[in-house]
Amino acid sequence: MTLAVRYTSARTLDTAPVQSVPPGPGEVEIAPAFVGICGTDLHIFHGDMDARVSTPAVLGHEMSGRIVRVGPDVDDWQPGDAVTVMPLRWDDTCPACRAGHQ
């Protein structure tokens, strides 16, 4: 169990305990060391993206830390490895990908 800061509605944050879920196939669990708040997070906080964000939501998708657990089928990473997170997946179908922005 860990404590998370969560967006609950426009300009409203709370703290609540959250249960960590074991990583699934191809996933890792990361203990955050540093978390950045970007422009998207600010738009969410101001309530400008409520149509796209379900609540409660934990903000701060730009982060670094250390791996604490690895899921099945993870061969290249192990607990203790330092990592940074790229929070996007390129799917080659969205407008940004089709425009060559990866």
A tleap script that builds the chain and sets N, CA, C and O, in Angstrom:
source leaprc.protein.ff14SB
mol = sequence {
  NMET THR LEU ALA VAL ARG TYR THR SER ALA
  ARG THR LEU ASP THR ALA PRO VAL GLN SER
  VAL PRO PRO GLY PRO GLY GLU VAL GLU ILE
  ALA PRO ALA PHE VAL GLY ILE CYS GLY THR
  ASP LEU HIE ILE PHE HIE GLY ASP MET ASP
  ALA ARG VAL SER THR PRO ALA VAL LEU GLY
  HIE GLU MET SER GLY ARG ILE VAL ARG VAL
  GLY PRO ASP VAL ASP ASP TRP GLN PRO GLY
  ASP ALA VAL THR VAL MET PRO LEU ARG TRP
  ASP ASP THR CYS PRO ALA CYS ARG ALA GLY
  HIE CGLN
}
set mol.1.N position { 0.856 -1.169 0.000 }
set mol.1.CA position { 0.000 0.000 0.000 }
set mol.1.C position { 0.901 1.231 0.000 }
set mol.1.O position { 1.901 1.291 0.715 }
set mol.2.N position { 0.522 2.211 -0.819 }
set mol.2.CA position { 1.274 3.454 -0.893 }
set mol.2.C position { 0.286 4.616 -0.900 }
set mol.2.O position { -0.912 4.407 -1.089 }
set mol.3.N position { 0.763 5.808 -0.701 }
set mol.3.CA position { -0.080 6.992 -0.684 }
set mol.3.C position { 0.073 7.723 -2.009 }
set mol.3.O position { 1.192 7.952 -2.469 }
set mol.4.N position { -1.042 8.089 -2.619 }
set mol.4.CA position { -1.015 8.772 -3.916 }
set mol.4.C position { -1.749 10.100 -3.829 }
set mol.4.O position { -2.738 10.236 -3.108 }
set mol.5.N position { -1.247 11.080 -4.580 }
set mol.5.CA position { -1.961 12.339 -4.769 }
set mol.5.C position { -2.794 12.153 -6.027 }
set mol.5.O position { -2.281 11.767 -7.077 }
set mol.6.N position { -4.107 12.437 -5.901 }
set mol.6.CA position { -5.020 12.155 -7.009 }
set mol.6.C position { -5.820 13.396 -7.401 }
set mol.6.O position { -6.228 14.193 -6.557 }
set mol.7.N position { -6.029 13.531 -8.713 }
set mol.7.CA position { -6.928 14.558 -9.242 }
set mol.7.C position { -8.341 14.013 -9.105 }
set mol.7.O position { -8.623 12.904 -9.558 }
set mol.8.N position { -9.244 14.790 -8.476 }
set mol.8.CA position { -10.622 14.329 -8.298 }
set mol.8.C position { -11.642 15.185 -9.031 }
set mol.8.O position { -12.708 14.695 -9.403 }
set mol.9.N position { -11.329 16.457 -9.242 }
set mol.9.CA position { -12.175 17.359 -10.027 }
set mol.9.C position { -11.384 18.637 -10.255 }
set mol.9.O position { -10.283 18.797 -9.727 }
set mol.10.N position { -11.950 19.550 -11.047 }
set mol.10.CA position { -11.225 20.769 -11.400 }
set mol.10.C position { -10.633 21.449 -10.169 }
set mol.10.O position { -11.345 21.779 -9.220 }
set mol.11.N position { -9.314 21.652 -10.204 }
set mol.11.CA position { -8.559 22.321 -9.152 }
set mol.11.C position { -8.660 21.636 -7.783 }
set mol.11.O position { -8.537 22.285 -6.744 }
set mol.12.N position { -8.884 20.323 -7.799 }
set mol.12.CA position { -9.024 19.586 -6.541 }
set mol.12.C position { -8.165 18.329 -6.569 }
set mol.12.O position { -8.292 17.487 -7.458 }
set mol.13.N position { -7.280 18.223 -5.565 }
set mol.13.CA position { -6.455 17.039 -5.371 }
set mol.13.C position { -6.750 16.489 -3.983 }
set mol.13.O position { -7.127 17.229 -3.075 }
set mol.14.N position { -6.573 15.176 -3.833 }
set mol.14.CA position { -6.629 14.587 -2.505 }
set mol.14.C position { -5.508 13.564 -2.381 }
set mol.14.O position { -4.804 13.285 -3.352 }
set mol.15.N position { -5.349 13.019 -1.214 }
set mol.15.CA position { -4.407 11.923 -1.018 }
set mol.15.C position { -5.196 10.718 -0.530 }
set mol.15.O position { -6.143 10.845 0.246 }
set mol.16.N position { -4.785 9.551 -1.001 }
set mol.16.CA position { -5.478 8.324 -0.619 }
set mol.16.C position { -4.527 7.150 -0.762 }
set mol.16.O position { -3.658 7.156 -1.634 }
set mol.17.N position { -4.685 6.144 0.087 }
set mol.17.CA position { -3.877 4.941 -0.088 }
set mol.17.C position { -4.330 4.197 -1.338 }
set mol.17.O position { -5.525 4.111 -1.622 }
set mol.18.N position { -3.379 3.667 -2.071 }
set mol.18.CA position { -3.692 2.861 -3.257 }
set mol.18.C position { -2.921 1.555 -3.170 }
set mol.18.O position { -1.803 1.504 -2.659 }
set mol.19.N position { -3.535 0.517 -3.675 }
set mol.19.CA position { -2.927 -0.802 -3.683 }
set mol.19.C position { -2.119 -0.955 -4.962 }
set mol.19.O position { -2.642 -0.719 -6.051 }
set mol.20.N position { -0.866 -1.342 -4.853 }
set mol.20.CA position { -0.092 -1.583 -6.067 }
set mol.20.C position { -0.489 -2.948 -6.624 }
set mol.20.O position { -0.785 -3.883 -5.879 }
set mol.21.N position { -0.485 -3.035 -7.929 }
set mol.21.CA position { -0.855 -4.253 -8.633 }
set mol.21.C position { 0.422 -4.900 -9.152 }
set mol.21.O position { 1.265 -4.205 -9.719 }
set mol.22.N position { 0.588 -6.195 -8.978 }
set mol.22.CA position { 1.800 -6.825 -9.515 }
set mol.22.C position { 1.904 -6.599 -11.021 }
set mol.22.O position { 0.889 -6.599 -11.718 }
set mol.23.N position { 3.112 -6.409 -11.524 }
set mol.23.CA position { 3.258 -6.178 -12.964 }
set mol.23.C position { 2.833 -7.404 -13.761 }
set mol.23.O position { 3.103 -8.541 -13.377 }
set mol.24.N position { 2.162 -7.145 -14.878 }
set mol.24.CA position { 1.726 -8.216 -15.772 }
set mol.24.C position { 2.811 -8.569 -16.766 }
set mol.24.O position { 3.935 -8.079 -16.664 }
set mol.25.N position { 2.484 -9.414 -17.724 }
set mol.25.CA position { 3.470 -9.807 -18.748 }
set mol.25.C position { 4.028 -8.598 -19.481 }
set mol.25.O position { 3.276 -7.762 -19.982 }
set mol.26.N position { 5.354 -8.512 -19.540 }
set mol.26.CA position { 6.012 -7.417 -20.241 }
set mol.26.C position { 6.030 -6.104 -19.488 }
set mol.26.O position { 6.456 -5.090 -20.040 }
set mol.27.N position { 5.576 -6.092 -18.230 }
set mol.27.CA position { 5.503 -4.863 -17.442 }
set mol.27.C position { 6.501 -4.894 -16.294 }
set mol.27.O position { 6.983 -5.954 -15.896 }
set mol.28.N position { 6.805 -3.696 -15.766 }
set mol.28.CA position { 7.638 -3.571 -14.566 }
set mol.28.C position { 6.937 -2.622 -13.598 }
set mol.28.O position { 6.129 -1.789 -14.007 }
set mol.29.N position { 7.250 -2.753 -12.328 }
set mol.29.CA position { 6.792 -1.799 -11.316 }
set mol.29.C position { 7.967 -0.905 -10.964 }
set mol.29.O position { 9.075 -1.388 -10.728 }
set mol.30.N position { 7.723 0.398 -10.931 }
set mol.30.CA position { 8.779 1.374 -10.686 }
set mol.30.C position { 8.487 2.129 -9.400 }
set mol.30.O position { 7.358 2.562 -9.169 }
set mol.31.N position { 9.502 2.286 -8.568 }
set mol.31.CA position { 9.429 3.177 -7.408 }
set mol.31.C position { 9.892 4.547 -7.883 }
set mol.31.O position { 11.075 4.721 -8.174 }
set mol.32.N position { 8.996 5.520 -7.971 }
set mol.32.CA position { 9.384 6.837 -8.491 }
set mol.32.C position { 10.402 7.531 -7.601 }
set mol.32.O position { 10.321 7.471 -6.374 }
set mol.33.N position { 11.364 8.190 -8.240 }
set mol.33.CA position { 12.322 9.034 -7.531 }
set mol.33.C position { 12.003 10.506 -7.804 }
set mol.33.O position { 12.019 11.334 -6.893 }
set mol.34.N position { 11.712 10.818 -9.071 }
set mol.34.CA position { 11.380 12.180 -9.493 }
set mol.34.C position { 10.211 12.118 -10.453 }
set mol.34.O position { 10.167 11.259 -11.333 }
set mol.35.N position { 9.257 13.032 -10.285 }
set mol.35.CA position { 8.085 13.084 -11.154 }
set mol.35.C position { 7.920 14.513 -11.641 }
set mol.35.O position { 7.955 15.457 -10.852 }
set mol.36.N position { 7.738 14.663 -12.952 }
set mol.36.CA position { 7.523 15.986 -13.527 }
set mol.36.C position { 6.052 16.233 -13.784 }
set mol.36.O position { 5.299 15.314 -14.105 }
set mol.37.N position { 5.657 17.469 -13.640 }
set mol.37.CA position { 4.297 17.878 -13.972 }
set mol.37.C position { 4.397 18.674 -15.270 }
set mol.37.O position { 5.077 19.699 -15.327 }
set mol.38.N position { 3.718 18.198 -16.306 }
set mol.38.CA position { 3.820 18.838 -17.618 }
set mol.38.C position { 2.574 19.674 -17.907 }
set mol.38.O position { 1.665 19.778 -17.083 }
set mol.39.N position { 2.564 20.254 -19.078 }
set mol.39.CA position { 1.426 21.081 -19.490 }
set mol.39.C position { 0.123 20.314 -19.512 }
set mol.39.O position { -0.916 20.851 -19.127 }
set mol.40.N position { 0.157 19.065 -19.956 }
set mol.40.CA position { -1.062 18.249 -19.964 }
set mol.40.C position { -1.595 18.087 -18.543 }
set mol.40.O position { -2.797 18.205 -18.307 }
set mol.41.N position { -0.686 17.813 -17.592 }
set mol.41.CA position { -1.114 17.672 -16.199 }
set mol.41.C position { -1.782 18.963 -15.705 }
set mol.41.O position { -2.784 18.906 -14.992 }
set mol.42.N position { -1.239 20.112 -16.076 }
set mol.42.CA position { -1.837 21.384 -15.669 }
set mol.42.C position { -3.221 21.565 -16.284 }
set mol.42.O position { -4.138 22.042 -15.615 }
set mol.43.N position { -3.380 21.188 -17.554 }
set mol.43.CA position { -4.701 21.264 -18.191 }
set mol.43.C position { -5.691 20.349 -17.474 }
set mol.43.O position { -6.846 20.719 -17.265 }
set mol.44.N position { -5.232 19.152 -17.098 }
set mol.44.CA position { -6.095 18.241 -16.346 }
set mol.44.C position { -6.489 18.880 -15.021 }
set mol.44.O position { -7.670 18.908 -14.673 }
set mol.45.N position { -5.506 19.396 -14.274 }
set mol.45.CA position { -5.767 20.001 -12.971 }
set mol.45.C position { -6.790 21.134 -13.069 }
set mol.45.O position { -7.634 21.289 -12.186 }
set mol.46.N position { -6.714 21.918 -14.135 }
set mol.46.CA position { -7.655 23.031 -14.295 }
set mol.46.C position { -9.032 22.571 -14.758 }
set mol.46.O position { -9.948 23.386 -14.866 }
set mol.47.N position { -9.192 21.270 -15.035 }
set mol.47.CA position { -10.498 20.744 -15.437 }
set mol.47.C position { -10.752 20.798 -16.921 }
set mol.47.O position { -11.869 20.537 -17.367 }
set mol.48.N position { -9.727 21.135 -17.707 }
set mol.48.CA position { -9.907 21.304 -19.142 }
set mol.48.C position { -9.944 19.982 -19.914 }
set mol.48.O position { -10.242 19.980 -21.108 }
set mol.49.N position { -9.650 18.873 -19.259 }
set mol.49.CA position { -9.584 17.599 -19.983 }
set mol.49.C position { -10.465 16.534 -19.344 }
set mol.49.O position { -10.212 15.340 -19.508 }
set mol.50.N position { -11.502 16.958 -18.614 }
set mol.50.CA position { -12.348 15.995 -17.918 }
set mol.50.C position { -13.032 15.006 -18.855 }
set mol.50.O position { -13.380 13.904 -18.430 }
set mol.51.N position { -13.230 15.371 -20.107 }
set mol.51.CA position { -13.846 14.435 -21.055 }
set mol.51.C position { -12.899 13.289 -21.388 }
set mol.51.O position { -13.347 12.236 -21.843 }
set mol.52.N position { -11.601 13.474 -21.171 }
set mol.52.CA position { -10.606 12.451 -21.519 }
set mol.52.C position { -9.997 11.752 -20.311 }
set mol.52.O position { -9.301 10.748 -20.466 }
set mol.53.N position { -10.249 12.267 -19.111 }
set mol.53.CA position { -9.601 11.740 -17.912 }
set mol.53.C position { -10.665 11.256 -16.936 }
set mol.53.O position { -11.566 12.007 -16.563 }
set mol.54.N position { -10.554 10.007 -16.531 }
set mol.54.CA position { -11.472 9.512 -15.507 }
set mol.54.C position { -10.871 9.785 -14.129 }
set mol.54.O position { -9.652 9.794 -13.961 }
set mol.55.N position { -11.734 10.005 -13.162 }
set mol.55.CA position { -11.274 10.318 -11.813 }
set mol.55.C position { -11.575 9.160 -10.879 }
set mol.55.O position { -12.530 8.416 -11.103 }
set mol.56.N position { -10.783 9.002 -9.849 }
set mol.56.CA position { -9.588 9.770 -9.533 }
set mol.56.C position { -8.432 9.384 -10.451 }
set mol.56.O position { -8.339 8.237 -10.888 }
set mol.57.N position { -7.560 10.334 -10.740 }
set mol.57.CA position { -6.422 10.097 -11.629 }
set mol.57.C position { -5.140 10.561 -10.946 }
set mol.57.O position { -5.105 11.631 -10.338 }
set mol.58.N position { -4.100 9.762 -11.049 }
set mol.58.CA position { -2.786 10.147 -10.533 }
set mol.58.C position { -2.044 10.853 -11.663 }
set mol.58.O position { -1.834 10.274 -12.729 }
set mol.59.N position { -1.647 12.105 -11.431 }
set mol.59.CA position { -0.948 12.889 -12.449 }
set mol.59.C position { 0.558 12.656 -12.336 }
set mol.59.O position { 1.031 12.059 -11.368 }
set mol.60.N position { 1.299 13.129 -13.324 }
set mol.60.CA position { 2.754 13.040 -13.270 }
set mol.60.C position { 3.273 11.834 -14.013 }
set mol.60.O position { 3.858 10.934 -13.410 }
set mol.61.N position { 3.067 11.804 -15.312 }
set mol.61.CA position { 3.478 10.644 -16.123 }
set mol.61.C position { 4.918 10.757 -16.623 }
set mol.61.O position { 5.421 9.824 -17.250 }
set mol.62.N position { 5.580 11.862 -16.363 }
set mol.62.CA position { 6.982 12.021 -16.742 }
set mol.62.C position { 7.811 11.802 -15.487 }
set mol.62.O position { 7.806 12.632 -14.578 }
set mol.63.N position { 8.530 10.669 -15.439 }
set mol.63.CA position { 9.166 10.284 -14.188 }
set mol.63.C position { 10.420 9.463 -14.398 }
set mol.63.O position { 10.711 8.987 -15.495 }
set mol.64.N position { 11.151 9.313 -13.307 }
set mol.64.CA position { 12.287 8.404 -13.263 }
set mol.64.C position { 12.260 7.702 -11.910 }
set mol.64.O position { 11.622 8.171 -10.968 }
set mol.65.N position { 12.953 6.584 -11.827 }
set mol.65.CA position { 12.984 5.840 -10.583 }
set mol.65.C position { 13.771 4.555 -10.750 }
set mol.65.O position { 14.641 4.448 -11.615 }
set mol.66.N position { 13.454 3.587 -9.913 }
set mol.66.CA position { 14.110 2.279 -9.961 }
set mol.66.C position { 13.056 1.185 -10.042 }
set mol.66.O position { 11.990 1.279 -9.433 }
set mol.67.N position { 13.375 0.155 -10.800 }
set mol.67.CA position { 12.483 -0.990 -10.919 }
set mol.67.C position { 12.486 -1.749 -9.600 }
set mol.67.O position { 13.541 -2.028 -9.029 }
set mol.68.N position { 11.274 -2.083 -9.119 }
set mol.68.CA position { 11.170 -2.870 -7.887 }
set mol.68.C position { 10.677 -4.291 -8.150 }
set mol.68.O position { 11.010 -5.213 -7.405 }
set mol.69.N position { 9.878 -4.472 -9.218 }
set mol.69.CA position { 9.397 -5.815 -9.572 }
set mol.69.C position { 9.267 -5.908 -11.083 }
set mol.69.O position { 8.960 -4.922 -11.752 }
set mol.70.N position { 9.501 -7.087 -11.610 }
set mol.70.CA position { 9.306 -7.333 -13.042 }
set mol.70.C position { 8.241 -8.401 -13.212 }
set mol.70.O position { 8.115 -9.317 -12.400 }
set mol.71.N position { 7.481 -8.262 -14.283 }
set mol.71.CA position { 6.459 -9.241 -14.602 }
set mol.71.C position { 7.015 -10.347 -15.475 }
set mol.71.O position { 8.179 -10.314 -15.874 }
set mol.72.N position { 6.171 -11.330 -15.768 }
set mol.72.CA position { 6.582 -12.410 -16.668 }
set mol.72.C position { 7.005 -11.853 -18.026 }
set mol.72.O position { 6.503 -10.819 -18.467 }
set mol.73.N position { 7.905 -12.529 -18.665 }
set mol.73.CA position { 8.381 -12.176 -20.011 }
set mol.73.C position { 9.224 -10.910 -20.046 }
set mol.73.O position { 9.432 -10.350 -21.123 }
set mol.74.N position { 9.715 -10.443 -18.907 }
set mol.74.CA position { 10.630 -9.299 -18.875 }
set mol.74.C position { 12.032 -9.854 -18.675 }
set mol.74.O position { 12.357 -10.376 -17.609 }
set mol.75.N position { 12.855 -9.738 -19.704 }
set mol.75.CA position { 14.196 -10.306 -19.660 }
set mol.75.C position { 15.299 -9.256 -19.581 }
set mol.75.O position { 16.391 -9.542 -19.090 }
set mol.76.N position { 15.024 -8.037 -20.061 }
set mol.76.CA position { 16.066 -7.021 -20.175 }
set mol.76.C position { 16.178 -6.110 -18.965 }
set mol.76.O position { 17.073 -5.266 -18.919 }
set mol.77.N position { 15.294 -6.255 -17.983 }
set mol.77.CA position { 15.282 -5.373 -16.816 }
set mol.77.C position { 15.227 -6.216 -15.556 }
set mol.77.O position { 14.728 -7.342 -15.565 }
set mol.78.N position { 15.751 -5.652 -14.463 }
set mol.78.CA position { 15.699 -6.367 -13.190 }
set mol.78.C position { 15.543 -5.368 -12.052 }
set mol.78.O position { 15.865 -4.192 -12.220 }
set mol.79.N position { 15.051 -5.816 -10.891 }
set mol.79.CA position { 14.918 -4.903 -9.757 }
set mol.79.C position { 16.240 -4.200 -9.458 }
set mol.79.O position { 17.312 -4.805 -9.471 }
set mol.80.N position { 16.121 -2.896 -9.187 }
set mol.80.CA position { 17.288 -2.070 -8.905 }
set mol.80.C position { 17.750 -1.246 -10.088 }
set mol.80.O position { 18.470 -0.264 -9.910 }
set mol.81.N position { 17.347 -1.630 -11.308 }
set mol.81.CA position { 17.738 -0.863 -12.494 }
set mol.81.C position { 17.126 0.536 -12.447 }
set mol.81.O position { 15.943 0.691 -12.144 }
set mol.82.N position { 17.937 1.555 -12.749 }
set mol.82.CA position { 17.453 2.926 -12.849 }
set mol.82.C position { 16.797 3.112 -14.211 }
set mol.82.O position { 17.320 2.648 -15.225 }
set mol.83.N position { 15.646 3.794 -14.236 }
set mol.83.CA position { 14.905 3.969 -15.481 }
set mol.83.C position { 14.287 5.359 -15.559 }
set mol.83.O position { 14.067 6.018 -14.544 }
set mol.84.N position { 14.015 5.781 -16.771 }
set mol.84.CA position { 13.129 6.908 -17.032 }
set mol.84.C position { 11.957 6.348 -17.814 }
set mol.84.O position { 12.057 5.280 -18.419 }
set mol.85.N position { 10.857 7.063 -17.801 }
set mol.85.CA position { 9.637 6.556 -18.425 }
set mol.85.C position { 9.281 7.392 -19.639 }
set mol.85.O position { 9.250 8.621 -19.569 }
set mol.86.N position { 9.014 6.729 -20.748 }
set mol.86.CA position { 8.424 7.375 -21.920 }
set mol.86.C position { 6.944 7.006 -21.857 }
set mol.86.O position { 6.593 5.851 -22.101 }
set mol.87.N position { 6.068 7.958 -21.535 }
set mol.87.CA position { 4.678 7.624 -21.241 }
set mol.87.C position { 3.791 7.394 -22.467 }
set mol.87.O position { 2.578 7.240 -22.327 }
set mol.88.N position { 4.370 7.370 -23.646 }
set mol.88.CA position { 3.562 7.216 -24.857 }
set mol.88.C position { 3.900 5.917 -25.577 }
set mol.88.O position { 5.021 5.415 -25.499 }
set mol.89.N position { 2.919 5.396 -26.267 }
set mol.89.CA position { 3.136 4.256 -27.159 }
set mol.89.C position { 2.843 4.731 -28.580 }
set mol.89.O position { 1.817 5.359 -28.842 }
set mol.90.N position { 3.748 4.424 -29.474 }
set mol.90.CA position { 3.519 4.785 -30.859 }
set mol.90.C position { 2.737 3.670 -31.517 }
set mol.90.O position { 3.152 2.511 -31.515 }
set mol.91.N position { 1.596 4.038 -32.082 }
set mol.91.CA position { 0.728 3.023 -32.674 }
set mol.91.C position { 0.664 3.112 -34.197 }
set mol.91.O position { 0.022 2.286 -34.845 }
set mol.92.N position { 1.326 4.108 -34.760 }
set mol.92.CA position { 1.344 4.330 -36.209 }
set mol.92.C position { -0.044 4.571 -36.801 }
set mol.92.O position { -0.209 4.512 -38.019 }
set mol.93.N position { -1.044 4.844 -35.957 }
set mol.93.CA position { -2.383 5.107 -36.480 }
set mol.93.C position { -2.917 6.479 -36.081 }
set mol.93.O position { -3.776 7.028 -36.771 }
set mol.94.N position { -2.415 7.048 -34.964 }
set mol.94.CA position { -2.946 8.332 -34.511 }
set mol.94.C position { -2.393 9.463 -35.396 }
set mol.94.O position { -1.409 9.267 -36.109 }
set mol.95.N position { -3.021 10.634 -35.350 }
set mol.95.CA position { -2.559 11.745 -36.188 }
set mol.95.C position { -1.089 12.116 -35.953 }
set mol.95.O position { -0.374 12.413 -36.910 }
set mol.96.N position { -0.629 12.102 -34.695 }
set mol.96.CA position { 0.772 12.451 -34.425 }
set mol.96.C position { 1.715 11.455 -35.080 }
set mol.96.O position { 2.699 11.855 -35.703 }
set mol.97.N position { 1.432 10.171 -34.950 }
set mol.97.CA position { 2.295 9.139 -35.569 }
set mol.97.C position { 2.279 9.260 -37.084 }
set mol.97.O position { 3.322 9.179 -37.733 }
set mol.98.N position { 1.094 9.453 -37.641 }
set mol.98.CA position { 0.991 9.537 -39.107 }
set mol.98.C position { 1.732 10.763 -39.642 }
set mol.98.O position { 2.158 10.779 -40.797 }
set mol.99.N position { 1.886 11.791 -38.799 }
set mol.99.CA position { 2.620 12.985 -39.206 }
set mol.99.C position { 4.108 12.851 -38.956 }
set mol.99.O position { 4.865 13.788 -39.212 }
set mol.100.N position { 4.550 11.682 -38.452 }
set mol.100.CA position { 5.968 11.430 -38.229 }
set mol.100.C position { 6.507 11.915 -36.896 }
set mol.100.O position { 7.720 12.035 -36.727 }
set mol.101.N position { 5.617 12.196 -35.938 }
set mol.101.CA position { 6.050 12.706 -34.635 }
set mol.101.C position { 6.101 11.568 -33.626 }
set mol.101.O position { 5.133 11.307 -32.911 }
set mol.102.N position { 7.249 10.896 -33.580 }
set mol.102.CA position { 7.424 9.829 -32.597 }
set mol.102.C position { 8.550 10.187 -31.667 }
set mol.102.O position { 8.867 9.421 -30.758 }
savepdb mol mol.pdb
quit
